Amino acid sequence: MSYPLLRIHLDAIRQNGKEIIRRCKENGIDAWAVSKGISAFKEIAQAYKEAGFKVICDSRLLNIHGMQHSVEGLQYALIRIPMRSEIKEAIETSDYTLVSDLGTIKNMSDLCHKLGKKHKIILMFDMGDLREGFLHSDVDDIAKCVVNLHGELEVAGIGVNFSCASGVLPMPENIDEFIQIHKELKEKTGLELPIVSGGSSCSYVQLCRGELNHSVNSLRIGEALLLGRDMAFDVDIPGLNQSTMEIEAELVELREKPSKPHGKIGHDAFGHVPSFEDKGLRLRGILSIGKQDVQIEGLTPLQDGVTIVTASSDHMIVDLTDCPDKYKVGDILTFLPNYVAMLAASTSPYVTKVFENN
Ligand SMILES: *Cc1c(COP(=O)(O)O)cnc(C)c1O
């Protein structure tokens, strides 16, 4: 086995998927699975399909291409608002695209007409998080635009995103206003706009708490599915499995060293001036994993007594003084990744990916 590695338990992800689909269905919600947090490996797409998802969402066309070629019978949504330079590919590759620009929508409409290709768009609205999305005050302009589109491009509904750029949570007030926008847009356009996509994993948390407006009928879920958690509310989600994957790294040095560096302190490898508390002599281990492989702050050690001290590009230093177990060079330590650590590890070519069915 080549380390460091990311070990992924597909069965746990499938179980999370089934539970999410069950709860969503119970509430009249169609759950879409998001694959971008884990680089859309074909094994993940296959697990999503086996869990029962019909639509997979990703931010990258490259990821969607890959899944399409290896897993049959699924629909795909491009959930990063498209670059003008990728519109054609988006129309040819995906079934849905999330959009927030009228010029882009017109271009898509013209292109769909020219290519004779059907495509669906979801109009994104910003409800305070200030990432992508039209504003409530744009409704009139949007209505004027979308009633003049070519028939090949269908406006399938509206969507909203929370807690991405600014940490704004889905609460009854902003979701209610989002539902109000849906009403107004329906009235002004005469369109059905069947999809009301009310957010991501944080909206799923609100669904579990009974706090999600009943008019929401679709969610796009990544973190809850992959990690059983939601970062926005900072919660483990009840009913979901949090032991879905681990990162493993190998010890290459183990030695008692002072905890406080000696010598004049300049900048570290990343331009920061570090400061360390003097705890006397400590048993320090070096693991062959670093910032090229993972986001260090996003790791939780799974073995007792292990604490992370610091890391550079290729080395991570851990304090093993308080471990009940005695480790030696060559031993493997295991860590639970959060979303950002998962993202980094899955993207790094230096991290081996191991898929297991348990
Ligand atoms: C990433 C993303 C999601 C999924 O978010 P999670 O917090 O992982 O559930 C949903 N919608 C959009 C537009 C996204 O970019």
PDB file of C-alpha atoms in Angstrom, residues 7-280:
ATOM      1  CA  ARG A   7      -9.640   5.139   2.613  1.00  0.00           C
ATOM      2  CA  ILE A   8     -13.270   5.511   1.600  1.00  0.00           C
ATOM      3  CA  HIS A   9     -16.039   3.274   2.952  1.00  0.00           C
ATOM      4  CA  LEU A  10     -18.560   3.151   0.116  1.00  0.00           C
ATOM      5  CA  ASP A  11     -21.084   1.233   2.181  1.00  0.00           C
ATOM      6  CA  ALA A  12     -21.280   4.006   4.774  1.00  0.00           C
ATOM      7  CA  ILE A  13     -21.787   6.572   2.009  1.00  0.00           C
ATOM      8  CA  ARG A  14     -24.504   4.403   0.427  1.00  0.00           C
ATOM      9  CA  GLN A  15     -26.253   4.125   3.811  1.00  0.00           C
ATOM     10  CA  ASN A  16     -26.090   7.906   4.236  1.00  0.00           C
ATOM     11  CA  GLY A  17     -27.544   8.263   0.759  1.00  0.00           C
ATOM     12  CA  LYS A  18     -30.431   5.912   1.468  1.00  0.00           C
ATOM     13  CA  GLU A  19     -31.262   7.687   4.723  1.00  0.00           C
ATOM     14  CA  ILE A  20     -31.124  11.134   3.088  1.00  0.00           C
ATOM     15  CA  ILE A  21     -33.347   9.983   0.221  1.00  0.00           C
ATOM     16  CA  ARG A  22     -35.791   8.382   2.689  1.00  0.00           C
ATOM     17  CA  ARG A  23     -36.135  11.466   4.844  1.00  0.00           C
ATOM     18  CA  CYS A  24     -36.330  13.814   1.872  1.00  0.00           C
ATOM     19  CA  LYS A  25     -38.979  11.677   0.176  1.00  0.00           C
ATOM     20  CA  GLU A  26     -41.022  11.633   3.367  1.00  0.00           C
ATOM     21  CA  ASN A  27     -41.082  15.431   3.090  1.00  0.00           C
ATOM     22  CA  GLY A  28     -41.821  15.670  -0.613  1.00  0.00           C
ATOM     23  CA  ILE A  29     -38.220  16.536  -1.470  1.00  0.00           C
ATOM     24  CA  ASP A  30     -36.148  15.230  -4.369  1.00  0.00           C
ATOM     25  CA  ALA A  31     -32.545  14.824  -3.163  1.00  0.00           C
ATOM     26  CA  TRP A  32     -29.700  15.450  -5.604  1.00  0.00           C
ATOM     27  CA  ALA A  33     -26.239  14.099  -4.734  1.00  0.00           C
ATOM     28  CA  VAL A  34     -23.203  16.397  -4.914  1.00  0.00           C
ATOM     29  CA  SER A  35     -19.864  14.844  -5.895  1.00  0.00           C
ATOM     30  CA  LYS A  36     -17.485  17.827  -6.072  1.00  0.00           C
ATOM     31  CA  GLY A  37     -16.121  17.465  -2.509  1.00  0.00           C
ATOM     32  CA  ILE A  38     -14.490  14.161  -3.376  1.00  0.00           C
ATOM     33  CA  SER A  39     -13.393  14.711  -6.990  1.00  0.00           C
ATOM     34  CA  ALA A  40     -16.314  12.729  -8.422  1.00  0.00           C
ATOM     35  CA  PHE A  41     -14.575   9.349  -8.560  1.00  0.00           C
ATOM     36  CA  LYS A  42     -16.531   6.772 -10.534  1.00  0.00           C
ATOM     37  CA  GLU A  43     -16.805   4.588  -7.417  1.00  0.00           C
ATOM     38  CA  ILE A  44     -18.573   7.472  -5.673  1.00  0.00           C
ATOM     39  CA  ALA A  45     -20.952   8.048  -8.586  1.00  0.00           C
ATOM     40  CA  GLN A  46     -21.713   4.319  -8.591  1.00  0.00           C
ATOM     41  CA  ALA A  47     -22.388   4.351  -4.821  1.00  0.00           C
ATOM     42  CA  TYR A  48     -24.689   7.376  -5.247  1.00  0.00           C
ATOM     43  CA  LYS A  49     -26.571   5.520  -7.958  1.00  0.00           C
ATOM     44  CA  GLU A  50     -26.895   2.387  -5.808  1.00  0.00           C
ATOM     45  CA  ALA A  51     -28.214   4.523  -2.945  1.00  0.00           C
ATOM     46  CA  GLY A  52     -30.990   5.622  -5.295  1.00  0.00           C
ATOM     47  CA  PHE A  53     -29.994   9.113  -6.448  1.00  0.00           C
ATOM     48  CA  LYS A  54     -31.114  10.049  -9.961  1.00  0.00           C
ATOM     49  CA  VAL A  55     -29.267  13.362 -10.359  1.00  0.00           C
ATOM     50  CA  ILE A  56     -25.592  14.014  -9.559  1.00  0.00           C
ATOM     51  CA  CYS A  57     -24.340  17.578  -9.173  1.00  0.00           C
ATOM     52  CA  ASP A  58     -20.815  18.777  -9.723  1.00  0.00           C
ATOM     53  CA  SER A  59     -19.071  22.099 -10.133  1.00  0.00           C
ATOM     54  CA  ARG A  60     -16.726  20.888 -12.877  1.00  0.00           C
ATOM     55  CA  LEU A  61     -17.563  19.642 -16.347  1.00  0.00           C
ATOM     56  CA  LEU A  62     -14.424  17.507 -16.261  1.00  0.00           C
ATOM     57  CA  ASN A  63     -15.892  15.619 -13.287  1.00  0.00           C
ATOM     58  CA  ILE A  64     -19.267  15.257 -14.988  1.00  0.00           C
ATOM     59  CA  HIS A  65     -17.599  13.881 -18.141  1.00  0.00           C
ATOM     60  CA  GLY A  66     -15.749  11.291 -16.091  1.00  0.00           C
ATOM     61  CA  MET A  67     -18.846  10.066 -14.259  1.00  0.00           C
ATOM     62  CA  GLN A  68     -20.897   9.998 -17.446  1.00  0.00           C
ATOM     63  CA  HIS A  69     -18.395   7.741 -19.140  1.00  0.00           C
ATOM     64  CA  SER A  70     -18.266   5.254 -16.305  1.00  0.00           C
ATOM     65  CA  VAL A  71     -21.764   5.201 -14.776  1.00  0.00           C
ATOM     66  CA  GLU A  72     -24.909   4.874 -16.860  1.00  0.00           C
ATOM     67  CA  GLY A  73     -28.461   5.976 -16.253  1.00  0.00           C
ATOM     68  CA  LEU A  74     -27.935   9.160 -14.253  1.00  0.00           C
ATOM     69  CA  GLN A  75     -28.689  12.814 -14.889  1.00  0.00           C
ATOM     70  CA  TYR A  76     -26.162  15.545 -14.182  1.00  0.00           C
ATOM     71  CA  ALA A  77     -26.360  19.114 -12.971  1.00  0.00           C
ATOM     72  CA  LEU A  78     -23.573  21.653 -13.338  1.00  0.00           C
ATOM     73  CA  ILE A  79     -23.842  23.567 -10.063  1.00  0.00           C
ATOM     74  CA  ARG A  80     -21.168  26.180 -10.549  1.00  0.00           C
ATOM     75  CA  ILE A  81     -22.684  28.975 -12.618  1.00  0.00           C
ATOM     76  CA  PRO A  82     -21.146  28.447 -16.054  1.00  0.00           C
ATOM     77  CA  MET A  83     -18.350  30.403 -17.676  1.00  0.00           C
ATOM     78  CA  ARG A  84     -19.364  31.754 -21.085  1.00  0.00           C
ATOM     79  CA  SER A  85     -16.447  29.724 -22.412  1.00  0.00           C
ATOM     80  CA  GLU A  86     -17.996  26.442 -21.212  1.00  0.00           C
ATOM     81  CA  ILE A  87     -21.643  26.996 -22.111  1.00  0.00           C
ATOM     82  CA  LYS A  88     -21.532  24.785 -25.182  1.00  0.00           C
ATOM     83  CA  GLU A  89     -19.896  21.951 -23.285  1.00  0.00           C
ATOM     84  CA  ALA A  90     -22.356  22.406 -20.427  1.00  0.00           C
ATOM     85  CA  ILE A  91     -25.322  22.072 -22.768  1.00  0.00           C
ATOM     86  CA  GLU A  92     -23.815  19.030 -24.421  1.00  0.00           C
ATOM     87  CA  THR A  93     -22.762  17.351 -21.182  1.00  0.00           C
ATOM     88  CA  SER A  94     -25.201  18.117 -18.405  1.00  0.00           C
ATOM     89  CA  ASP A  95     -28.975  18.010 -18.039  1.00  0.00           C
ATOM     90  CA  TYR A  96     -29.266  20.999 -15.714  1.00  0.00           C
ATOM     91  CA  THR A  97     -27.197  24.126 -15.183  1.00  0.00           C
ATOM     92  CA  LEU A  98     -27.524  26.593 -12.318  1.00  0.00           C
ATOM     93  CA  VAL A  99     -27.456  30.147 -13.678  1.00  0.00           C
ATOM     94  CA  SER A 100     -27.465  33.724 -12.386  1.00  0.00           C
ATOM     95  CA  ASP A 101     -26.774  35.941 -15.419  1.00  0.00           C
ATOM     96  CA  LEU A 102     -29.334  37.027 -18.019  1.00  0.00           C
ATOM     97  CA  GLY A 103     -26.733  37.355 -20.805  1.00  0.00           C
ATOM     98  CA  THR A 104     -25.546  33.827 -20.124  1.00  0.00           C
ATOM     99  CA  ILE A 105     -29.144  32.588 -20.175  1.00  0.00           C
ATOM    100  CA  LYS A 106     -29.759  34.251 -23.570  1.00  0.00           C
ATOM    101  CA  ASN A 107     -26.558  32.733 -24.947  1.00  0.00           C
ATOM    102  CA  MET A 108     -27.607  29.321 -23.696  1.00  0.00           C
ATOM    103  CA  SER A 109     -31.021  29.703 -25.253  1.00  0.00           C
ATOM    104  CA  ASP A 110     -29.540  30.673 -28.636  1.00  0.00           C
ATOM    105  CA  LEU A 111     -27.051  27.842 -28.510  1.00  0.00           C
ATOM    106  CA  CYS A 112     -29.651  25.221 -27.527  1.00  0.00           C
ATOM    107  CA  HIS A 113     -31.797  26.397 -30.434  1.00  0.00           C
ATOM    108  CA  LYS A 114     -28.870  26.250 -32.852  1.00  0.00           C
ATOM    109  CA  LEU A 115     -27.791  22.804 -31.682  1.00  0.00           C
ATOM    110  CA  GLY A 116     -31.354  21.519 -31.447  1.00  0.00           C
ATOM    111  CA  LYS A 117     -30.509  20.380 -27.924  1.00  0.00           C
ATOM    112  CA  LYS A 118     -32.818  20.528 -24.907  1.00  0.00           C
ATOM    113  CA  HIS A 119     -31.438  21.787 -21.625  1.00  0.00           C
ATOM    114  CA  LYS A 120     -32.786  22.893 -18.256  1.00  0.00           C
ATOM    115  CA  ILE A 121     -31.687  25.800 -16.119  1.00  0.00           C
ATOM    116  CA  ILE A 122     -32.290  26.632 -12.483  1.00  0.00           C
ATOM    117  CA  LEU A 123     -32.300  30.333 -11.617  1.00  0.00           C
ATOM    118  CA  MET A 124     -30.164  30.961  -8.543  1.00  0.00           C
ATOM    119  CA  PHE A 125     -31.231  33.608  -6.022  1.00  0.00           C
ATOM    120  CA  ASP A 126     -28.994  35.146  -3.408  1.00  0.00           C
ATOM    121  CA  MET A 127     -30.714  35.202  -0.024  1.00  0.00           C
ATOM    122  CA  GLY A 128     -27.902  36.879   1.887  1.00  0.00           C
ATOM    123  CA  ASP A 129     -24.858  34.637   1.577  1.00  0.00           C
ATOM    124  CA  LEU A 130     -23.577  36.833  -1.262  1.00  0.00           C
ATOM    125  CA  ARG A 131     -22.179  34.176  -3.519  1.00  0.00           C
ATOM    126  CA  GLU A 132     -24.042  33.496  -6.779  1.00  0.00           C
ATOM    127  CA  GLY A 133     -27.600  34.541  -7.401  1.00  0.00           C
ATOM    128  CA  PHE A 134     -30.068  37.114  -8.671  1.00  0.00           C
ATOM    129  CA  LEU A 135     -31.607  39.492  -6.156  1.00  0.00           C
ATOM    130  CA  HIS A 136     -35.289  39.713  -5.267  1.00  0.00           C
ATOM    131  CA  SER A 137     -35.369  43.080  -7.054  1.00  0.00           C
ATOM    132  CA  ASP A 138     -34.344  41.361 -10.318  1.00  0.00           C
ATOM    133  CA  VAL A 139     -37.602  39.422 -10.642  1.00  0.00           C
ATOM    134  CA  ASP A 140     -39.165  41.776 -13.220  1.00  0.00           C
ATOM    135  CA  ASP A 141     -36.094  41.750 -15.472  1.00  0.00           C
ATOM    136  CA  ILE A 142     -35.807  37.973 -15.204  1.00  0.00           C
ATOM    137  CA  ALA A 143     -39.478  37.536 -16.092  1.00  0.00           C
ATOM    138  CA  LYS A 144     -39.081  39.726 -19.210  1.00  0.00           C
ATOM    139  CA  CYS A 145     -36.042  37.729 -20.269  1.00  0.00           C
ATOM    140  CA  VAL A 146     -37.231  34.173 -19.713  1.00  0.00           C
ATOM    141  CA  VAL A 147     -40.570  34.498 -21.511  1.00  0.00           C
ATOM    142  CA  ASN A 148     -38.616  35.208 -24.710  1.00  0.00           C
ATOM    143  CA  LEU A 149     -36.308  32.199 -24.619  1.00  0.00           C
ATOM    144  CA  HIS A 150     -36.242  29.494 -27.288  1.00  0.00           C
ATOM    145  CA  GLY A 151     -38.262  26.403 -26.449  1.00  0.00           C
ATOM    146  CA  GLU A 152     -35.188  24.184 -26.227  1.00  0.00           C
ATOM    147  CA  LEU A 153     -34.127  25.871 -22.987  1.00  0.00           C
ATOM    148  CA  GLU A 154     -36.484  25.139 -20.126  1.00  0.00           C
ATOM    149  CA  VAL A 155     -36.508  27.198 -16.940  1.00  0.00           C
ATOM    150  CA  ALA A 156     -36.938  24.277 -14.560  1.00  0.00           C
ATOM    151  CA  GLY A 157     -37.093  26.210 -11.319  1.00  0.00           C
ATOM    152  CA  ILE A 158     -35.240  28.299  -8.799  1.00  0.00           C
ATOM    153  CA  GLY A 159     -32.424  27.578  -6.359  1.00  0.00           C
ATOM    154  CA  VAL A 160     -30.627  29.132  -3.421  1.00  0.00           C
ATOM    155  CA  ASN A 161     -27.297  28.535  -1.783  1.00  0.00           C
ATOM    156  CA  PHE A 162     -26.387  29.126   1.861  1.00  0.00           C
ATOM    157  CA  SER A 163     -23.286  29.176   4.078  1.00  0.00           C
ATOM    158  CA  CYS A 164     -20.746  29.102   1.302  1.00  0.00           C
ATOM    159  CA  ALA A 165     -19.256  32.561   0.905  1.00  0.00           C
ATOM    160  CA  SER A 166     -20.440  34.187   4.119  1.00  0.00           C
ATOM    161  CA  GLY A 167     -21.805  31.490   6.402  1.00  0.00           C
ATOM    162  CA  VAL A 168     -25.410  32.723   6.184  1.00  0.00           C
ATOM    163  CA  LEU A 169     -27.680  29.927   7.444  1.00  0.00           C
ATOM    164  CA  PRO A 170     -31.021  28.796   5.993  1.00  0.00           C
ATOM    165  CA  MET A 171     -33.557  30.181   8.456  1.00  0.00           C
ATOM    166  CA  PRO A 172     -37.347  30.477   8.185  1.00  0.00           C
ATOM    167  CA  GLU A 173     -37.089  34.201   7.208  1.00  0.00           C
ATOM    168  CA  ASN A 174     -34.744  33.886   4.234  1.00  0.00           C
ATOM    169  CA  ILE A 175     -36.310  30.639   2.984  1.00  0.00           C
ATOM    170  CA  ASP A 176     -39.792  32.176   3.225  1.00  0.00           C
ATOM    171  CA  GLU A 177     -38.625  35.102   1.094  1.00  0.00           C
ATOM    172  CA  PHE A 178     -37.137  32.642  -1.393  1.00  0.00           C
ATOM    173  CA  ILE A 179     -40.547  30.926  -1.628  1.00  0.00           C
ATOM    174  CA  GLN A 180     -42.137  34.343  -2.131  1.00  0.00           C
ATOM    175  CA  ILE A 181     -39.782  34.957  -5.070  1.00  0.00           C
ATOM    176  CA  HIS A 182     -40.886  31.642  -6.553  1.00  0.00           C
ATOM    177  CA  LYS A 183     -44.523  32.735  -6.327  1.00  0.00           C
ATOM    178  CA  GLU A 184     -43.864  36.118  -7.930  1.00  0.00           C
ATOM    179  CA  LEU A 185     -41.811  34.634 -10.723  1.00  0.00           C
ATOM    180  CA  LYS A 186     -44.506  32.068 -11.480  1.00  0.00           C
ATOM    181  CA  GLU A 187     -47.156  34.759 -11.635  1.00  0.00           C
ATOM    182  CA  LYS A 188     -45.057  37.065 -13.812  1.00  0.00           C
ATOM    183  CA  THR A 189     -43.936  34.416 -16.283  1.00  0.00           C
ATOM    184  CA  GLY A 190     -46.851  31.994 -16.302  1.00  0.00           C
ATOM    185  CA  LEU A 191     -44.235  29.243 -16.129  1.00  0.00           C
ATOM    186  CA  GLU A 192     -44.587  26.152 -13.960  1.00  0.00           C
ATOM    187  CA  LEU A 193     -41.048  26.385 -12.428  1.00  0.00           C
ATOM    188  CA  PRO A 194     -41.444  22.965 -10.786  1.00  0.00           C
ATOM    189  CA  ILE A 195     -38.083  22.788  -8.974  1.00  0.00           C
ATOM    190  CA  VAL A 196     -37.642  24.730  -5.741  1.00  0.00           C
ATOM    191  CA  SER A 197     -34.081  23.831  -4.722  1.00  0.00           C
ATOM    192  CA  GLY A 198     -33.689  25.082  -1.170  1.00  0.00           C
ATOM    193  CA  GLY A 199     -29.993  24.589  -0.502  1.00  0.00           C
ATOM    194  CA  SER A 200     -27.393  22.061   0.576  1.00  0.00           C
ATOM    195  CA  SER A 201     -26.505  19.996   3.648  1.00  0.00           C
ATOM    196  CA  CYS A 202     -27.325  22.885   6.015  1.00  0.00           C
ATOM    197  CA  SER A 203     -30.884  22.947   4.644  1.00  0.00           C
ATOM    198  CA  TYR A 204     -31.041  19.188   5.239  1.00  0.00           C
ATOM    199  CA  VAL A 205     -30.181  19.886   8.898  1.00  0.00           C
ATOM    200  CA  GLN A 206     -33.099  22.330   8.996  1.00  0.00           C
ATOM    201  CA  LEU A 207     -35.335  19.692   7.408  1.00  0.00           C
ATOM    202  CA  CYS A 208     -34.381  17.235  10.178  1.00  0.00           C
ATOM    203  CA  ARG A 209     -35.240  19.910  12.755  1.00  0.00           C
ATOM    204  CA  GLY A 210     -38.602  20.615  11.135  1.00  0.00           C
ATOM    205  CA  GLU A 211     -37.462  24.154  10.257  1.00  0.00           C
ATOM    206  CA  LEU A 212     -37.542  23.958   6.443  1.00  0.00           C
ATOM    207  CA  ASN A 213     -40.381  25.600   4.529  1.00  0.00           C
ATOM    208  CA  HIS A 214     -42.656  22.886   3.060  1.00  0.00           C
ATOM    209  CA  SER A 215     -42.565  24.498  -0.384  1.00  0.00           C
ATOM    210  CA  VAL A 216     -38.932  23.455  -0.835  1.00  0.00           C
ATOM    211  CA  ASN A 217     -39.058  20.333  -3.001  1.00  0.00           C
ATOM    212  CA  SER A 218     -35.416  19.763  -3.907  1.00  0.00           C
ATOM    213  CA  LEU A 219     -32.021  19.807  -2.124  1.00  0.00           C
ATOM    214  CA  ARG A 220     -28.437  19.406  -3.365  1.00  0.00           C
ATOM    215  CA  ILE A 221     -26.495  17.441  -0.782  1.00  0.00           C
ATOM    216  CA  GLY A 222     -22.753  16.829  -0.529  1.00  0.00           C
ATOM    217  CA  GLU A 223     -21.213  17.035   2.919  1.00  0.00           C
ATOM    218  CA  ALA A 224     -24.051  15.258   4.742  1.00  0.00           C
ATOM    219  CA  LEU A 225     -23.815  12.397   2.290  1.00  0.00           C
ATOM    220  CA  LEU A 226     -20.025  12.079   2.279  1.00  0.00           C
ATOM    221  CA  LEU A 227     -19.229  12.878   5.914  1.00  0.00           C
ATOM    222  CA  GLY A 228     -22.530  12.666   7.811  1.00  0.00           C
ATOM    223  CA  ARG A 229     -21.877  16.206   9.005  1.00  0.00           C
ATOM    224  CA  ASP A 230     -22.725  19.819   8.295  1.00  0.00           C
ATOM    225  CA  MET A 231     -20.029  22.432   8.712  1.00  0.00           C
ATOM    226  CA  ALA A 232     -22.402  25.415   8.679  1.00  0.00           C
ATOM    227  CA  PHE A 233     -24.277  24.341  11.819  1.00  0.00           C
ATOM    228  CA  ASP A 234     -21.174  22.416  12.963  1.00  0.00           C
ATOM    229  CA  VAL A 235     -23.165  19.258  13.739  1.00  0.00           C
ATOM    230  CA  ASP A 236     -23.038  15.525  13.242  1.00  0.00           C
ATOM    231  CA  ILE A 237     -26.356  14.812  11.541  1.00  0.00           C
ATOM    232  CA  PRO A 238     -28.555  12.294  13.401  1.00  0.00           C
ATOM    233  CA  GLY A 239     -29.219   9.116  11.451  1.00  0.00           C
ATOM    234  CA  LEU A 240     -26.092   9.527   9.313  1.00  0.00           C
ATOM    235  CA  ASN A 241     -22.730   7.781   9.587  1.00  0.00           C
ATOM    236  CA  GLN A 242     -19.671   9.951  10.263  1.00  0.00           C
ATOM    237  CA  SER A 243     -17.150   7.117   9.792  1.00  0.00           C
ATOM    238  CA  THR A 244     -17.170   7.222   6.016  1.00  0.00           C
ATOM    239  CA  MET A 245     -13.460   7.758   5.316  1.00  0.00           C
ATOM    240  CA  GLU A 246     -10.033   8.126   6.913  1.00  0.00           C
ATOM    241  CA  ILE A 247      -6.656   9.505   5.963  1.00  0.00           C
ATOM    242  CA  GLU A 248      -3.662   7.333   6.812  1.00  0.00           C
ATOM    243  CA  ALA A 249      -0.044   8.444   6.969  1.00  0.00           C
ATOM    244  CA  GLU A 250       3.236   6.751   7.863  1.00  0.00           C
ATOM    245  CA  LEU A 251       5.655   7.684  10.659  1.00  0.00           C
ATOM    246  CA  VAL A 252       9.148   8.377   9.330  1.00  0.00           C
ATOM    247  CA  GLU A 253      10.795   9.789  12.465  1.00  0.00           C
ATOM    248  CA  LEU A 254      10.086   9.431  16.171  1.00  0.00           C
ATOM    249  CA  ARG A 255      12.262  11.239  18.686  1.00  0.00           C
ATOM    250  CA  GLU A 256      12.195  13.179  21.942  1.00  0.00           C
ATOM    251  CA  LYS A 257      12.782  16.825  21.127  1.00  0.00           C
ATOM    252  CA  PRO A 258      12.156  20.123  22.874  1.00  0.00           C
ATOM    253  CA  SER A 259       8.710  21.569  22.209  1.00  0.00           C
ATOM    254  CA  LYS A 260      10.093  25.094  21.881  1.00  0.00           C
ATOM    255  CA  PRO A 261      12.296  25.793  18.866  1.00  0.00           C
ATOM    256  CA  HIS A 262      15.735  27.204  19.685  1.00  0.00           C
ATOM    257  CA  GLY A 263      17.513  29.834  17.639  1.00  0.00           C
ATOM    258  CA  LYS A 264      16.325  33.090  16.177  1.00  0.00           C
ATOM    259  CA  ILE A 265      12.815  32.713  14.718  1.00  0.00           C
ATOM    260  CA  GLY A 266      12.127  33.944  11.181  1.00  0.00           C
ATOM    261  CA  HIS A 267       9.263  32.943   8.907  1.00  0.00           C
ATOM    262  CA  ASP A 268       8.199  29.337   8.457  1.00  0.00           C
ATOM    263  CA  ALA A 269       7.777  27.579   5.096  1.00  0.00           C
ATOM    264  CA  PHE A 270       4.496  29.438   4.499  1.00  0.00           C
ATOM    265  CA  GLY A 271       5.555  32.950   5.434  1.00  0.00           C
ATOM    266  CA  HIS A 272       4.168  32.937   8.988  1.00  0.00           C
ATOM    267  CA  VAL A 273       6.104  33.624  12.145  1.00  0.00           C
ATOM    268  CA  PRO A 274       5.143  30.657  14.309  1.00  0.00           C
ATOM    269  CA  SER A 275       5.100  30.585  18.084  1.00  0.00           C
ATOM    270  CA  PHE A 276       5.220  27.457  20.189  1.00  0.00           C
ATOM    271  CA  GLU A 277       4.522  26.915  23.854  1.00  0.00           C
ATOM    272  CA  ASP A 278       7.359  25.443  25.920  1.00  0.00           C
ATOM    273  CA  LYS A 279       6.105  22.107  27.267  1.00  0.00           C
ATOM    274  CA  GLY A 280       9.561  20.688  27.855  1.00  0.00           C
TER     275      GLY A 280
END
